Amino acid sequence: MTELIRHPKVMQKAQLEVRKALNGKIRIEEGDMHKLPYINQVIKETLRLHPPGPLLVPRLCCETIELAGYTIPVESRVVINVWAMMRDPKYWEDPEIFQPERFEEKAIDLSVANFEFTPFGGGRRICPGMSFALASMELWLAQLLFYFDWELPGGRSPHELDVEEAFGLTLTRKNDLCLVATYHA
């Protein structure tokens, strides 16, 4: 929701998609999600910029290897910085900019090894809850955008929003996000 509040045009586009696709319905169901590709793009772009786990579980190097001019000895602990990978300009044009449309052209399947986009890890150690997490995010976001219009309290500008993050085992907002919801009839 932080990125949507910061980018009102993106929120409007996502709301329009949900409201148009579900016109006449009073309840969103999981079967409706295939009608909402832009919602999926918004979620992927949010996960790219704000991965839930900024660092993957450490791995143990099983043999001495040479990588990018560095020697990594056997039994070294290796930590993969997902946060940095998903902001690497080698793979992402304007990596610091929130732009869901980048996933319109870039077909990325989260269940395979696309190492430029790994918000849930990869390979044998991929998060077992990935499918549930994605389905939950899509359904909840679609409902929030279908039923409500959102704004900052007191008429504050999106540019005033504090977007600082707290790094740890998981990546979270440092401060709570307070929004005003207005029911959309």
PDB file of C-alpha atoms in Angstrom:
ATOM      1  CA  MET A   1       0.000   0.000   0.000  1.00  0.00           C
ATOM      2  CA  THR A   2       2.939   2.351   0.612  1.00  0.00           C
ATOM      3  CA  GLU A   3       4.006   2.267  -3.019  1.00  0.00           C
ATOM      4  CA  LEU A   4       0.423   2.676  -4.219  1.00  0.00           C
ATOM      5  CA  ILE A   5      -0.099   5.727  -2.000  1.00  0.00           C
ATOM      6  CA  ARG A   6       3.206   7.163  -3.240  1.00  0.00           C
ATOM      7  CA  HIS A   7       2.142   6.561  -6.861  1.00  0.00           C
ATOM      8  CA  PRO A   8      -1.527   7.612  -7.192  1.00  0.00           C
ATOM      9  CA  LYS A   9      -1.653   6.920 -10.953  1.00  0.00           C
ATOM     10  CA  VAL A  10      -0.579   3.320 -10.347  1.00  0.00           C
ATOM     11  CA  MET A  11      -3.263   2.968  -7.662  1.00  0.00           C
ATOM     12  CA  GLN A  12      -5.913   4.408  -9.979  1.00  0.00           C
ATOM     13  CA  LYS A  13      -4.904   2.020 -12.758  1.00  0.00           C
ATOM     14  CA  ALA A  14      -5.025  -0.956 -10.375  1.00  0.00           C
ATOM     15  CA  GLN A  15      -8.403   0.119  -8.959  1.00  0.00           C
ATOM     16  CA  LEU A  16      -9.814   0.598 -12.444  1.00  0.00           C
ATOM     17  CA  GLU A  17      -8.649  -2.882 -13.456  1.00  0.00           C
ATOM     18  CA  VAL A  18     -10.238  -4.517 -10.396  1.00  0.00           C
ATOM     19  CA  ARG A  19     -13.479  -2.560 -10.570  1.00  0.00           C
ATOM     20  CA  LYS A  20     -13.885  -3.068 -14.309  1.00  0.00           C
ATOM     21  CA  ALA A  21     -13.076  -6.799 -14.212  1.00  0.00           C
ATOM     22  CA  LEU A  22     -15.441  -7.420 -11.309  1.00  0.00           C
ATOM     23  CA  ASN A  23     -18.207  -5.056 -12.369  1.00  0.00           C
ATOM     24  CA  GLY A  24     -21.517  -6.209 -10.910  1.00  0.00           C
ATOM     25  CA  LYS A  25     -19.982  -8.641  -8.436  1.00  0.00           C
ATOM     26  CA  ILE A  26     -20.129  -7.988  -4.725  1.00  0.00           C
ATOM     27  CA  ARG A  27     -17.392 -10.404  -3.693  1.00  0.00           C
ATOM     28  CA  ILE A  28     -13.941 -11.156  -5.078  1.00  0.00           C
ATOM     29  CA  GLU A  29     -12.935 -14.795  -5.279  1.00  0.00           C
ATOM     30  CA  GLU A  30      -9.673 -16.538  -6.048  1.00  0.00           C
ATOM     31  CA  GLY A  31     -11.027 -17.523  -9.474  1.00  0.00           C
ATOM     32  CA  ASP A  32     -11.206 -13.826 -10.419  1.00  0.00           C
ATOM     33  CA  MET A  33      -7.462 -13.278 -10.066  1.00  0.00           C
ATOM     34  CA  HIS A  34      -6.655 -14.280 -13.668  1.00  0.00           C
ATOM     35  CA  LYS A  35      -8.577 -11.164 -14.781  1.00  0.00           C
ATOM     36  CA  LEU A  36      -6.164  -8.918 -12.868  1.00  0.00           C
ATOM     37  CA  PRO A  37      -2.718  -8.969 -14.526  1.00  0.00           C
ATOM     38  CA  TYR A  38      -1.870  -5.439 -13.386  1.00  0.00           C
ATOM     39  CA  ILE A  39      -2.462  -6.370  -9.730  1.00  0.00           C
ATOM     40  CA  ASN A  40       0.052  -9.195 -10.251  1.00  0.00           C
ATOM     41  CA  GLN A  41       2.539  -6.719 -11.756  1.00  0.00           C
ATOM     42  CA  VAL A  42       2.091  -4.346  -8.796  1.00  0.00           C
ATOM     43  CA  ILE A  43       2.797  -7.180  -6.360  1.00  0.00           C
ATOM     44  CA  LYS A  44       5.887  -8.362  -8.267  1.00  0.00           C
ATOM     45  CA  GLU A  45       7.272  -4.826  -8.437  1.00  0.00           C
ATOM     46  CA  THR A  46       6.619  -4.324  -4.724  1.00  0.00           C
ATOM     47  CA  LEU A  47       8.397  -7.607  -3.948  1.00  0.00           C
ATOM     48  CA  ARG A  48      11.295  -6.527  -6.161  1.00  0.00           C
ATOM     49  CA  LEU A  49      11.803  -3.268  -4.268  1.00  0.00           C
ATOM     50  CA  HIS A  50      10.817  -4.569  -0.830  1.00  0.00           C
ATOM     51  CA  PRO A  51      11.602  -8.291  -0.594  1.00  0.00           C
ATOM     52  CA  PRO A  52      10.187  -9.841   2.586  1.00  0.00           C
ATOM     53  CA  GLY A  53      13.555 -11.469   3.306  1.00  0.00           C
ATOM     54  CA  PRO A  54      16.345  -9.149   2.119  1.00  0.00           C
ATOM     55  CA  LEU A  55      18.984 -11.824   2.722  1.00  0.00           C
ATOM     56  CA  LEU A  56      18.575 -15.491   1.842  1.00  0.00           C
ATOM     57  CA  VAL A  57      19.331 -18.216   4.359  1.00  0.00           C
ATOM     58  CA  PRO A  58      23.142 -18.600   4.495  1.00  0.00           C
ATOM     59  CA  ARG A  59      24.646 -21.382   2.409  1.00  0.00           C
ATOM     60  CA  LEU A  60      27.802 -23.368   3.105  1.00  0.00           C
ATOM     61  CA  CYS A  61      30.277 -23.462   0.235  1.00  0.00           C
ATOM     62  CA  CYS A  62      30.941 -27.159  -0.488  1.00  0.00           C
ATOM     63  CA  GLU A  63      34.173 -26.554  -2.429  1.00  0.00           C
ATOM     64  CA  THR A  64      36.655 -23.736  -2.954  1.00  0.00           C
ATOM     65  CA  ILE A  65      35.548 -21.600  -5.885  1.00  0.00           C
ATOM     66  CA  GLU A  66      36.619 -18.486  -7.745  1.00  0.00           C
ATOM     67  CA  LEU A  67      33.829 -15.930  -8.185  1.00  0.00           C
ATOM     68  CA  ALA A  68      34.262 -12.502  -9.782  1.00  0.00           C
ATOM     69  CA  GLY A  69      37.963 -12.526  -8.954  1.00  0.00           C
ATOM     70  CA  TYR A  70      37.472 -13.629  -5.327  1.00  0.00           C
ATOM     71  CA  THR A  71      38.422 -16.988  -3.860  1.00  0.00           C
ATOM     72  CA  ILE A  72      35.717 -18.411  -1.612  1.00  0.00           C
ATOM     73  CA  PRO A  73      37.179 -21.203   0.538  1.00  0.00           C
ATOM     74  CA  VAL A  74      35.397 -24.483   1.196  1.00  0.00           C
ATOM     75  CA  GLU A  75      32.986 -24.369   4.193  1.00  0.00           C
ATOM     76  CA  SER A  76      32.640 -20.571   4.014  1.00  0.00           C
ATOM     77  CA  ARG A  77      29.210 -19.224   4.874  1.00  0.00           C
ATOM     78  CA  VAL A  78      27.764 -17.399   1.883  1.00  0.00           C
ATOM     79  CA  VAL A  79      24.878 -14.947   2.238  1.00  0.00           C
ATOM     80  CA  ILE A  80      22.966 -13.796  -0.845  1.00  0.00           C
ATOM     81  CA  ASN A  81      21.725 -10.208  -0.753  1.00  0.00           C
ATOM     82  CA  VAL A  82      18.369 -10.420  -2.546  1.00  0.00           C
ATOM     83  CA  TRP A  83      17.642  -6.742  -1.876  1.00  0.00           C
ATOM     84  CA  ALA A  84      20.744  -5.703  -3.855  1.00  0.00           C
ATOM     85  CA  MET A  85      20.190  -8.264  -6.640  1.00  0.00           C
ATOM     86  CA  MET A  86      16.701  -6.967  -7.335  1.00  0.00           C
ATOM     87  CA  ARG A  87      18.018  -3.403  -7.621  1.00  0.00           C
ATOM     88  CA  ASP A  88      20.948  -4.286  -9.876  1.00  0.00           C
ATOM     89  CA  PRO A  89      21.010  -1.955 -12.928  1.00  0.00           C
ATOM     90  CA  LYS A  90      22.541  -4.807 -14.943  1.00  0.00           C
ATOM     91  CA  TYR A  91      19.126  -6.527 -14.851  1.00  0.00           C
ATOM     92  CA  TRP A  92      16.694  -3.690 -14.133  1.00  0.00           C
ATOM     93  CA  GLU A  93      16.326  -0.408 -15.990  1.00  0.00           C
ATOM     94  CA  ASP A  94      15.877   2.446 -13.469  1.00  0.00           C
ATOM     95  CA  PRO A  95      16.004  -0.059 -10.587  1.00  0.00           C
ATOM     96  CA  GLU A  96      15.050   2.425  -7.847  1.00  0.00           C
ATOM     97  CA  ILE A  97      11.820   3.471  -9.583  1.00  0.00           C
ATOM     98  CA  PHE A  98       8.509   1.774  -8.761  1.00  0.00           C
ATOM     99  CA  GLN A  99       7.246   0.745 -12.194  1.00  0.00           C
ATOM    100  CA  PRO A 100       4.883  -2.269 -12.263  1.00  0.00           C
ATOM    101  CA  GLU A 101       4.683  -2.117 -16.060  1.00  0.00           C
ATOM    102  CA  ARG A 102       8.208  -3.562 -16.258  1.00  0.00           C
ATOM    103  CA  PHE A 103       6.598  -6.963 -15.545  1.00  0.00           C
ATOM    104  CA  GLU A 104       4.249  -6.571 -18.498  1.00  0.00           C
ATOM    105  CA  GLU A 105       7.131  -7.345 -20.867  1.00  0.00           C
ATOM    106  CA  LYS A 106       9.348  -9.289 -18.473  1.00  0.00           C
ATOM    107  CA  ALA A 107       7.713 -12.685 -18.036  1.00  0.00           C
ATOM    108  CA  ILE A 108       9.180 -14.026 -14.813  1.00  0.00           C
ATOM    109  CA  ASP A 109       8.036 -17.304 -13.344  1.00  0.00           C
ATOM    110  CA  LEU A 110       8.712 -17.278  -9.613  1.00  0.00           C
ATOM    111  CA  SER A 111       8.857 -21.062  -9.469  1.00  0.00           C
ATOM    112  CA  VAL A 112      12.022 -21.323 -11.594  1.00  0.00           C
ATOM    113  CA  ALA A 113      15.529 -19.944 -11.232  1.00  0.00           C
ATOM    114  CA  ASN A 114      15.306 -16.316 -12.358  1.00  0.00           C
ATOM    115  CA  PHE A 115      18.158 -15.084 -10.253  1.00  0.00           C
ATOM    116  CA  GLU A 116      17.481 -11.412 -10.950  1.00  0.00           C
ATOM    117  CA  PHE A 117      14.096 -11.785  -9.185  1.00  0.00           C
ATOM    118  CA  THR A 118      14.156 -14.012  -6.109  1.00  0.00           C
ATOM    119  CA  PRO A 119      11.906 -12.551  -3.389  1.00  0.00           C
ATOM    120  CA  PHE A 120      11.210 -16.069  -2.084  1.00  0.00           C
ATOM    121  CA  GLY A 121      14.643 -17.573  -2.637  1.00  0.00           C
ATOM    122  CA  GLY A 122      15.218 -20.223  -5.246  1.00  0.00           C
ATOM    123  CA  GLY A 123      16.082 -23.794  -6.015  1.00  0.00           C
ATOM    124  CA  ARG A 124      15.606 -26.491  -3.400  1.00  0.00           C
ATOM    125  CA  ARG A 125      15.432 -23.872  -0.654  1.00  0.00           C
ATOM    126  CA  ILE A 126      12.662 -21.751  -2.184  1.00  0.00           C
ATOM    127  CA  CYS A 127      10.067 -20.646   0.353  1.00  0.00           C
ATOM    128  CA  PRO A 128       7.464 -23.414   0.679  1.00  0.00           C
ATOM    129  CA  GLY A 129       4.778 -20.806   1.383  1.00  0.00           C
ATOM    130  CA  MET A 130       5.399 -18.843  -1.831  1.00  0.00           C
ATOM    131  CA  SER A 131       2.204 -19.893  -3.648  1.00  0.00           C
ATOM    132  CA  PHE A 132       0.059 -19.239  -0.585  1.00  0.00           C
ATOM    133  CA  ALA A 133       1.740 -15.865   0.020  1.00  0.00           C
ATOM    134  CA  LEU A 134       1.236 -14.712  -3.584  1.00  0.00           C
ATOM    135  CA  ALA A 135      -2.397 -15.839  -3.698  1.00  0.00           C
ATOM    136  CA  SER A 136      -3.069 -14.122  -0.366  1.00  0.00           C
ATOM    137  CA  MET A 137      -1.409 -10.876  -1.461  1.00  0.00           C
ATOM    138  CA  GLU A 138      -3.315 -10.801  -4.753  1.00  0.00           C
ATOM    139  CA  LEU A 139      -6.664 -11.496  -3.109  1.00  0.00           C
ATOM    140  CA  TRP A 140      -6.174  -9.000  -0.263  1.00  0.00           C
ATOM    141  CA  LEU A 141      -4.846  -6.234  -2.493  1.00  0.00           C
ATOM    142  CA  ALA A 142      -7.672  -6.731  -4.992  1.00  0.00           C
ATOM    143  CA  GLN A 143     -10.212  -6.492  -2.164  1.00  0.00           C
ATOM    144  CA  LEU A 144      -8.619  -3.390  -0.645  1.00  0.00           C
ATOM    145  CA  LEU A 145      -8.648  -1.654  -4.022  1.00  0.00           C
ATOM    146  CA  PHE A 146     -12.101  -2.899  -5.065  1.00  0.00           C
ATOM    147  CA  TYR A 147     -13.973  -1.848  -1.938  1.00  0.00           C
ATOM    148  CA  PHE A 148     -12.102   1.294  -0.851  1.00  0.00           C
ATOM    149  CA  ASP A 149     -10.483   4.508  -1.999  1.00  0.00           C
ATOM    150  CA  TRP A 150      -7.342   5.375  -0.034  1.00  0.00           C
ATOM    151  CA  GLU A 151      -5.608   8.570   1.033  1.00  0.00           C
ATOM    152  CA  LEU A 152      -3.234   9.879   3.644  1.00  0.00           C
ATOM    153  CA  PRO A 153      -4.822  11.482   6.725  1.00  0.00           C
ATOM    154  CA  GLY A 154      -5.084  15.258   6.964  1.00  0.00           C
ATOM    155  CA  GLY A 155      -4.718  15.752   3.225  1.00  0.00           C
ATOM    156  CA  ARG A 156      -0.983  15.026   3.402  1.00  0.00           C
ATOM    157  CA  SER A 157       0.913  14.707   0.137  1.00  0.00           C
ATOM    158  CA  PRO A 158       2.319  11.300  -0.893  1.00  0.00           C
ATOM    159  CA  HIS A 159       5.734  12.987  -1.065  1.00  0.00           C
ATOM    160  CA  GLU A 160       5.574  13.531   2.723  1.00  0.00           C
ATOM    161  CA  LEU A 161       5.244   9.797   3.377  1.00  0.00           C
ATOM    162  CA  ASP A 162       8.040   8.279   5.461  1.00  0.00           C
ATOM    163  CA  VAL A 163       9.232   5.225   3.535  1.00  0.00           C
ATOM    164  CA  GLU A 164      12.147   4.247   5.763  1.00  0.00           C
ATOM    165  CA  GLU A 165      12.532   0.506   6.232  1.00  0.00           C
ATOM    166  CA  ALA A 166      13.757  -1.534   9.178  1.00  0.00           C
ATOM    167  CA  PHE A 167      16.221  -4.210   8.108  1.00  0.00           C
ATOM    168  CA  GLY A 168      16.377  -7.489   9.960  1.00  0.00           C
ATOM    169  CA  LEU A 169      15.522 -11.100   9.298  1.00  0.00           C
ATOM    170  CA  THR A 170      12.570  -9.649   7.401  1.00  0.00           C
ATOM    171  CA  LEU A 171      12.186  -6.248   5.762  1.00  0.00           C
ATOM    172  CA  THR A 172       9.442  -4.098   7.279  1.00  0.00           C
ATOM    173  CA  ARG A 173       8.419  -0.467   7.379  1.00  0.00           C
ATOM    174  CA  LYS A 174      10.171   1.400  10.178  1.00  0.00           C
ATOM    175  CA  ASN A 175       6.971   3.338  10.970  1.00  0.00           C
ATOM    176  CA  ASP A 176       3.339   2.348  10.642  1.00  0.00           C
ATOM    177  CA  LEU A 177       1.414   3.298   7.529  1.00  0.00           C
ATOM    178  CA  CYS A 178      -1.746   5.184   8.510  1.00  0.00           C
ATOM    179  CA  LEU A 179      -4.328   5.613   5.752  1.00  0.00           C
ATOM    180  CA  VAL A 180      -7.913   6.782   5.481  1.00  0.00           C
ATOM    181  CA  ALA A 181     -10.228   4.327   3.734  1.00  0.00           C
ATOM    182  CA  THR A 182     -13.433   5.532   2.097  1.00  0.00           C
ATOM    183  CA  TYR A 183     -15.947   2.904   1.010  1.00  0.00           C
ATOM    184  CA  HIS A 184     -16.358   2.838  -2.764  1.00  0.00           C
ATOM    185  CA  ALA A 185     -20.017   2.298  -3.604  1.00  0.00           C
TER     186      ALA A 185
END
